Coordinates of C-alpha atoms and ligand atoms in Angstrom, one line a residue:
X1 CA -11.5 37.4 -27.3
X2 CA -10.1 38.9 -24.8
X3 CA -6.2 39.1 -23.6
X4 CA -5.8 36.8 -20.9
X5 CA -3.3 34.2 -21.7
X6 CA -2.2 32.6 -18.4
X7 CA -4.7 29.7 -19.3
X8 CA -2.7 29.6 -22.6
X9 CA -0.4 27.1 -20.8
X10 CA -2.7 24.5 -18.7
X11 CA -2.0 21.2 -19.9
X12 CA 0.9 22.4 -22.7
X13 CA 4.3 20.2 -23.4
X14 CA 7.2 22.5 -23.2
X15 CA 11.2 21.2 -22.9
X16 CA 13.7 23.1 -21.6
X17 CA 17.2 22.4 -21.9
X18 CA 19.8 23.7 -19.6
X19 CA 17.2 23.2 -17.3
X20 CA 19.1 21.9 -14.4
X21 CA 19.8 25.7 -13.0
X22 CA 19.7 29.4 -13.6
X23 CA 18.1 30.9 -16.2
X24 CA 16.6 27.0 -18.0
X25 CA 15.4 26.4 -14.4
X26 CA 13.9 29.9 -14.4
X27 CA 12.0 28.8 -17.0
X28 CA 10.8 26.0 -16.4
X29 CA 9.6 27.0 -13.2
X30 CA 7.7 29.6 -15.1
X31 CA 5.7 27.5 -17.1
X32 CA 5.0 24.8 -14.4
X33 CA 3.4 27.7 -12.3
X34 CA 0.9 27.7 -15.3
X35 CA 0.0 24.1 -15.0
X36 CA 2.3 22.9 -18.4
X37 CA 4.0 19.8 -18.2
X38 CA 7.5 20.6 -18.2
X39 CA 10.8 18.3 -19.8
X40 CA 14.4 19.2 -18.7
X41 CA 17.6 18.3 -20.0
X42 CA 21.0 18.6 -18.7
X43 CA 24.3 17.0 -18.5
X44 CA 24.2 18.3 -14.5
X45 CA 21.9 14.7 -13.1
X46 CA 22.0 16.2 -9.9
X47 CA 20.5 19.7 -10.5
X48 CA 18.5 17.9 -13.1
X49 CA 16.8 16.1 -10.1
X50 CA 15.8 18.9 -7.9
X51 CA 14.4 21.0 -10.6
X52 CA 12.1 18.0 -11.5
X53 CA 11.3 17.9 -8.1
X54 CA 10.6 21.5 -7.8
X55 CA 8.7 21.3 -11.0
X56 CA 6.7 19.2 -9.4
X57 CA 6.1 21.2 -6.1
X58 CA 5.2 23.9 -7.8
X59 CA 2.1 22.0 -9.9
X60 CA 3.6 21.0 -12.7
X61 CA 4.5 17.8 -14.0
X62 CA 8.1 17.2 -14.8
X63 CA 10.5 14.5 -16.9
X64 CA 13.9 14.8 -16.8
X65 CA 16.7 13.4 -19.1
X66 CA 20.0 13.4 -19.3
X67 CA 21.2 14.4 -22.3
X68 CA 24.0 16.5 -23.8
X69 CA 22.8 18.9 -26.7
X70 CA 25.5 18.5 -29.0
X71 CA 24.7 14.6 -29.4
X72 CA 22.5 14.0 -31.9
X73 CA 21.2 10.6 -30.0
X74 CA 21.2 12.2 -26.6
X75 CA 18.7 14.9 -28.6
X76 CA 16.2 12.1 -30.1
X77 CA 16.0 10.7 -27.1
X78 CA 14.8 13.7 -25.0
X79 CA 12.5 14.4 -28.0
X80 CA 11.3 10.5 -28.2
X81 CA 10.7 10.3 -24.0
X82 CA 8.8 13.6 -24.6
X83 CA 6.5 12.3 -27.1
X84 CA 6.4 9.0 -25.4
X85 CA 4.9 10.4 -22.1
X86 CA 2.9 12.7 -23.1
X87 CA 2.3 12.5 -27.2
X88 CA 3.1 16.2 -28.5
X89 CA 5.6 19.1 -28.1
X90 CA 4.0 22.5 -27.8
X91 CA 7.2 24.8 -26.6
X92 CA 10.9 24.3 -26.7
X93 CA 13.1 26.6 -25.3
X94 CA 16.7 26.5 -26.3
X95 CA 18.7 27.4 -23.3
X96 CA 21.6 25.4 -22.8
X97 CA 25.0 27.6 -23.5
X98 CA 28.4 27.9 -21.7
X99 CA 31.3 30.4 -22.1
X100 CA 34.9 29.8 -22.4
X101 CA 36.3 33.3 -22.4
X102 CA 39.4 34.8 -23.5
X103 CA 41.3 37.7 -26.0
X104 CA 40.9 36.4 -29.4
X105 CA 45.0 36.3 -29.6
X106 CA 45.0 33.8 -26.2
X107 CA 42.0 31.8 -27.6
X108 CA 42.5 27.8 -27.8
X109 CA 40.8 26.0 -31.1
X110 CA 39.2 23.6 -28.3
X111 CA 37.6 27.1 -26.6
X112 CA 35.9 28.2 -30.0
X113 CA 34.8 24.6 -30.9
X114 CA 33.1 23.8 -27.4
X115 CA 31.7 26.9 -27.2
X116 CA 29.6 26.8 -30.8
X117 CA 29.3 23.5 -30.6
X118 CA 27.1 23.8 -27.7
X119 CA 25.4 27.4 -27.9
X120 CA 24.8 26.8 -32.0
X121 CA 24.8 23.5 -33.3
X122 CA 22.5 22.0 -29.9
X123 CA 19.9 24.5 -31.3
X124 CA 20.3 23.2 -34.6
X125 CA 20.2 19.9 -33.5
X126 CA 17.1 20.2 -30.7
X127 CA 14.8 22.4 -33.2
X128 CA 15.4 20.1 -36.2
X129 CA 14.3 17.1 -34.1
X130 CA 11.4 18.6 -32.1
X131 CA 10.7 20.8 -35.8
X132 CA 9.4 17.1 -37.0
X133 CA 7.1 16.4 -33.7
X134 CA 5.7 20.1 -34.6
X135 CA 5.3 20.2 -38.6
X136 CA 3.2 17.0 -38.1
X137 CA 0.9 18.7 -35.1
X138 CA 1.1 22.2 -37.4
X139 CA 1.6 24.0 -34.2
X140 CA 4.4 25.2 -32.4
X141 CA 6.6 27.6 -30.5
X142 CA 10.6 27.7 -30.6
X143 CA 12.4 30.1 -28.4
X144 CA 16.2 30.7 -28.8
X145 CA 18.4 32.0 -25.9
X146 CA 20.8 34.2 -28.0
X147 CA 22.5 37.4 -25.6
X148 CA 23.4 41.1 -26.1
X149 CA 26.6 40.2 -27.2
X150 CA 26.1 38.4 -30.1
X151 CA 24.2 42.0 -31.1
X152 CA 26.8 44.4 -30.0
X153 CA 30.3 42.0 -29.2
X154 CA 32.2 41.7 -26.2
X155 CA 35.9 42.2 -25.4
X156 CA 37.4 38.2 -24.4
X157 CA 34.2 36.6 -26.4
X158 CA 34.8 35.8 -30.0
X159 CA 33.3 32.5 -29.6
X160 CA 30.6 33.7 -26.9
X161 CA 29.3 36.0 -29.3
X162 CA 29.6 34.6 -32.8
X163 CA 27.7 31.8 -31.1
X164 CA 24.9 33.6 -30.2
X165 CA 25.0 35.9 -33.1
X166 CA 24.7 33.1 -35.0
X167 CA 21.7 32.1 -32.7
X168 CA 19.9 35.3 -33.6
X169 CA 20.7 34.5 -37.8
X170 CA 19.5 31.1 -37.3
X171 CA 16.5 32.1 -35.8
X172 CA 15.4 34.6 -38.2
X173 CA 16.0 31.8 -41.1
X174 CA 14.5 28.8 -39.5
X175 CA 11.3 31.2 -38.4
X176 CA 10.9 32.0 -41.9
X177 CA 10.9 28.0 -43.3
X178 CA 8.6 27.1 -40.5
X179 CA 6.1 29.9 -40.2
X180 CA 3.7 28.2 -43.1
X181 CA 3.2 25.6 -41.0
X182 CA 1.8 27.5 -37.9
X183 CA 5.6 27.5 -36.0
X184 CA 6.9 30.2 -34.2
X185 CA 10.7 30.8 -34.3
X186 CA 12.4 33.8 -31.6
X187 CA 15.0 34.9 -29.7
X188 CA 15.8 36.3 -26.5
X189 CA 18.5 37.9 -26.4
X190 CA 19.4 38.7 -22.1
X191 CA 22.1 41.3 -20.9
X192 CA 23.6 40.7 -17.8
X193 CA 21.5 38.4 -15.9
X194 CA 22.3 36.9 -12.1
X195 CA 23.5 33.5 -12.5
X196 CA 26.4 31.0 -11.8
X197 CA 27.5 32.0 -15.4
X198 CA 28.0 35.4 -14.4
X199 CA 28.3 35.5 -10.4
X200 CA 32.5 34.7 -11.5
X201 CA 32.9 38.5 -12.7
X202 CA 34.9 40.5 -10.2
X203 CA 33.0 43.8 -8.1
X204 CA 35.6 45.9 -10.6
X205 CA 34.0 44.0 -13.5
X206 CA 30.3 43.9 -12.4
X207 CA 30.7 48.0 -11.4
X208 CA 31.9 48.7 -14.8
X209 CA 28.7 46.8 -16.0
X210 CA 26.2 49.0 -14.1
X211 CA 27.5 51.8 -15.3
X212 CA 26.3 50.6 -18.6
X213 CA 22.6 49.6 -17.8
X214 CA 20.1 52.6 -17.4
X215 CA 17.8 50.4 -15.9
X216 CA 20.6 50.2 -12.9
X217 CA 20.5 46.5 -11.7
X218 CA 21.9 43.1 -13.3
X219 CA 18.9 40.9 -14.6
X220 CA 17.4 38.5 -12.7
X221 CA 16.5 35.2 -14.2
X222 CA 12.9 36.0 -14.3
X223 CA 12.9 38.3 -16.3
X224 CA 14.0 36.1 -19.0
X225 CA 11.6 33.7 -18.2
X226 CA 8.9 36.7 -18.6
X227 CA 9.9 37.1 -21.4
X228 CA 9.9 33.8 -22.9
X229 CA 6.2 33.4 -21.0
X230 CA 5.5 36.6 -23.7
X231 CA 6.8 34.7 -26.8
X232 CA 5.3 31.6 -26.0
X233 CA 2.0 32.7 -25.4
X234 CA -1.1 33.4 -27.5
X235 CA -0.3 37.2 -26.9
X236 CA 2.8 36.3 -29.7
X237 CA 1.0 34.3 -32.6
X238 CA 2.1 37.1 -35.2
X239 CA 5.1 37.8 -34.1
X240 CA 8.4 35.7 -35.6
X241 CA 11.9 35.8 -36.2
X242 CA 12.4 38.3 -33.7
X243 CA 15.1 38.7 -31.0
X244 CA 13.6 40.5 -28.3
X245 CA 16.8 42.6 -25.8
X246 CA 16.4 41.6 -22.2
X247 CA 19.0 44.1 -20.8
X248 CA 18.0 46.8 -18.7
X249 CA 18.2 49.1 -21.6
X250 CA 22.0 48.5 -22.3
X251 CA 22.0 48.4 -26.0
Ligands
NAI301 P1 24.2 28.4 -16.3 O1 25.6 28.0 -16.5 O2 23.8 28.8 -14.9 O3 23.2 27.2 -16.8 C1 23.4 26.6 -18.1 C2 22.9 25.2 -18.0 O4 23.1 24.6 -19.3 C3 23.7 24.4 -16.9 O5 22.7 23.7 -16.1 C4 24.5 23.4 -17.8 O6 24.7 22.2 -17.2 C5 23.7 23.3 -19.0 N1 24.4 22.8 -20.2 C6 25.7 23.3 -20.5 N2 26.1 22.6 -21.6 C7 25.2 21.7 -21.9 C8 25.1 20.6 -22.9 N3 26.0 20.4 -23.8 N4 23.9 19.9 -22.9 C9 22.9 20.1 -22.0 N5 23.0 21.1 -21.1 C10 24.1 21.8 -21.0 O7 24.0 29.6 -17.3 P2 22.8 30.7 -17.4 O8 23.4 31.9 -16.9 O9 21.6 30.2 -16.7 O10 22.6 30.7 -19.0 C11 21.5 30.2 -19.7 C12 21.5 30.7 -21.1 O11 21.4 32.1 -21.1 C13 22.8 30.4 -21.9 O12 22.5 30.1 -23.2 C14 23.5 31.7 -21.8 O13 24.5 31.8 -22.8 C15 22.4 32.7 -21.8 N6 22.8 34.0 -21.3 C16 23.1 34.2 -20.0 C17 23.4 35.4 -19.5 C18 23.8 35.7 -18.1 O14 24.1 36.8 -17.8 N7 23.7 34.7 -17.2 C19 23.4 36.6 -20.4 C20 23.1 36.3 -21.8 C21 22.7 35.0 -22.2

């Protein structure tokens, strides 16, 4: 056998959610290029659209649904159109996460719930559905977007980063219930990566940051999605539970 693996993706199932922009677009836009057939999810319809449509343009075939990770029927739903249309799920990537940043002594109750309930219980709710769609095939590959911060914390993100630390503890657990039935569980875990999440910090702020990356540049979304490409692919069948640091060398 040799090590090619860009076949490894021709014809695969793989939702993304968040996948209306940045990085989750990224993404899917990286396995489409493969010829997968790629499922997005998003509350953003409008996004949602165009990254179907550019799914589409760029070989793949696309679904999209609207659907908010934190409802446990919007999830069954993206999971049940999935299987519906094309009868299997072969990659999920859980992208979908948003920040509500502040000091710990200035942070609302609403800030810290909004912010785990979307960045740690929508994982738990999108890998126990799909987890049922991938016991049965007894195949599968589950890819968490955790970040840097929920390794090393971050001044003005308790919620941010318990979130995603809590991504990276999740991971290792549910990696190690589902590896006896042929299901890979990681993590990526991105520093600082150019996106609307991130294009909000000041010149001051974004300076500061540099100085902190020996790799000297802010991320670009695909490198995540390389990354995720990696994990997903025949290239990672014995590797699991891991978070793999997508950060220009910062921690
Ligand atoms: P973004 O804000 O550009 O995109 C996030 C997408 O998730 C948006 O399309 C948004 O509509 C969607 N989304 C938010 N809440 C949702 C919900 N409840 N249900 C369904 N979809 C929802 O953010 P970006 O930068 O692309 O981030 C993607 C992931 O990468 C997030 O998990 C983020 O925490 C993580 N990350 C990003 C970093 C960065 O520097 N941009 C660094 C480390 C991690």
């Amino acid at each position: 056998m040799g090590y090619e693996f860009s076949d490894d993706f021709r014809g695969k199932v793989v939702i993304v959610t968040g996948g209306a922009r940045g990085i989750g677009r990224e993404i899917a836009l990286a396995f489409a290029s493969y010829g997968a057939k790629v499922a997005i999810c998003d509350l953003n319809e409008e996004a949602l659209k165009e990254s179907a449509q550019d799914i589409e343009k760029s070989g793949g075939e696309s679904l999209f649904v609207i659907a908010n990770v934190v409802d446990d029927k919007d999830v069954q739903s993206v999971i049940d159109k999935v299987v519906d249309k094309w009868g299997r799920v072969d990659i999920l990537v859980n992208n979908a996460g948003i920040t509500r940043d502040n000091l710990l002594l200035r942070m609302k109750e609403e800030d810290w719930d909004a912010v785990l309930a979307v960045n740690l219980k929508g994982i738990f709710l999108m890998t126990r559905s799909v987890a049922k769609v991938m016991v049965k095939q007894r195949s599968g590959k589950i890819i968490n977007i955790a970040s840097v911060v929920g390794v090393m914390g971050n001044v003005g993100q308790a919620n941010y980063s318990a979130s995603k630390g809590g991504v990276i503890a999740f991971t290792k657990t549910v990696a190690k219930e589902l590896a006896s039935r042929g299901i890979n569980v990681n993590a990526v875990a991105p520093g600082f990566i150019k996106t609307k999440m991130t294009e909000v910090l000041s010149e001051e702020v974004k300076k500061r940051l540099m100085d902190n990356i020996p790799l000297r540049r802010l991320g670009e979304p695909r490198d995540v999605a390389n990354a995720c490409l990696f994990l997903a692919s025949s290239l990672a069948d014995y590797i699991t539970g891991q978070t793999i640091l997508v950060d220009g060398g910062m921690v």
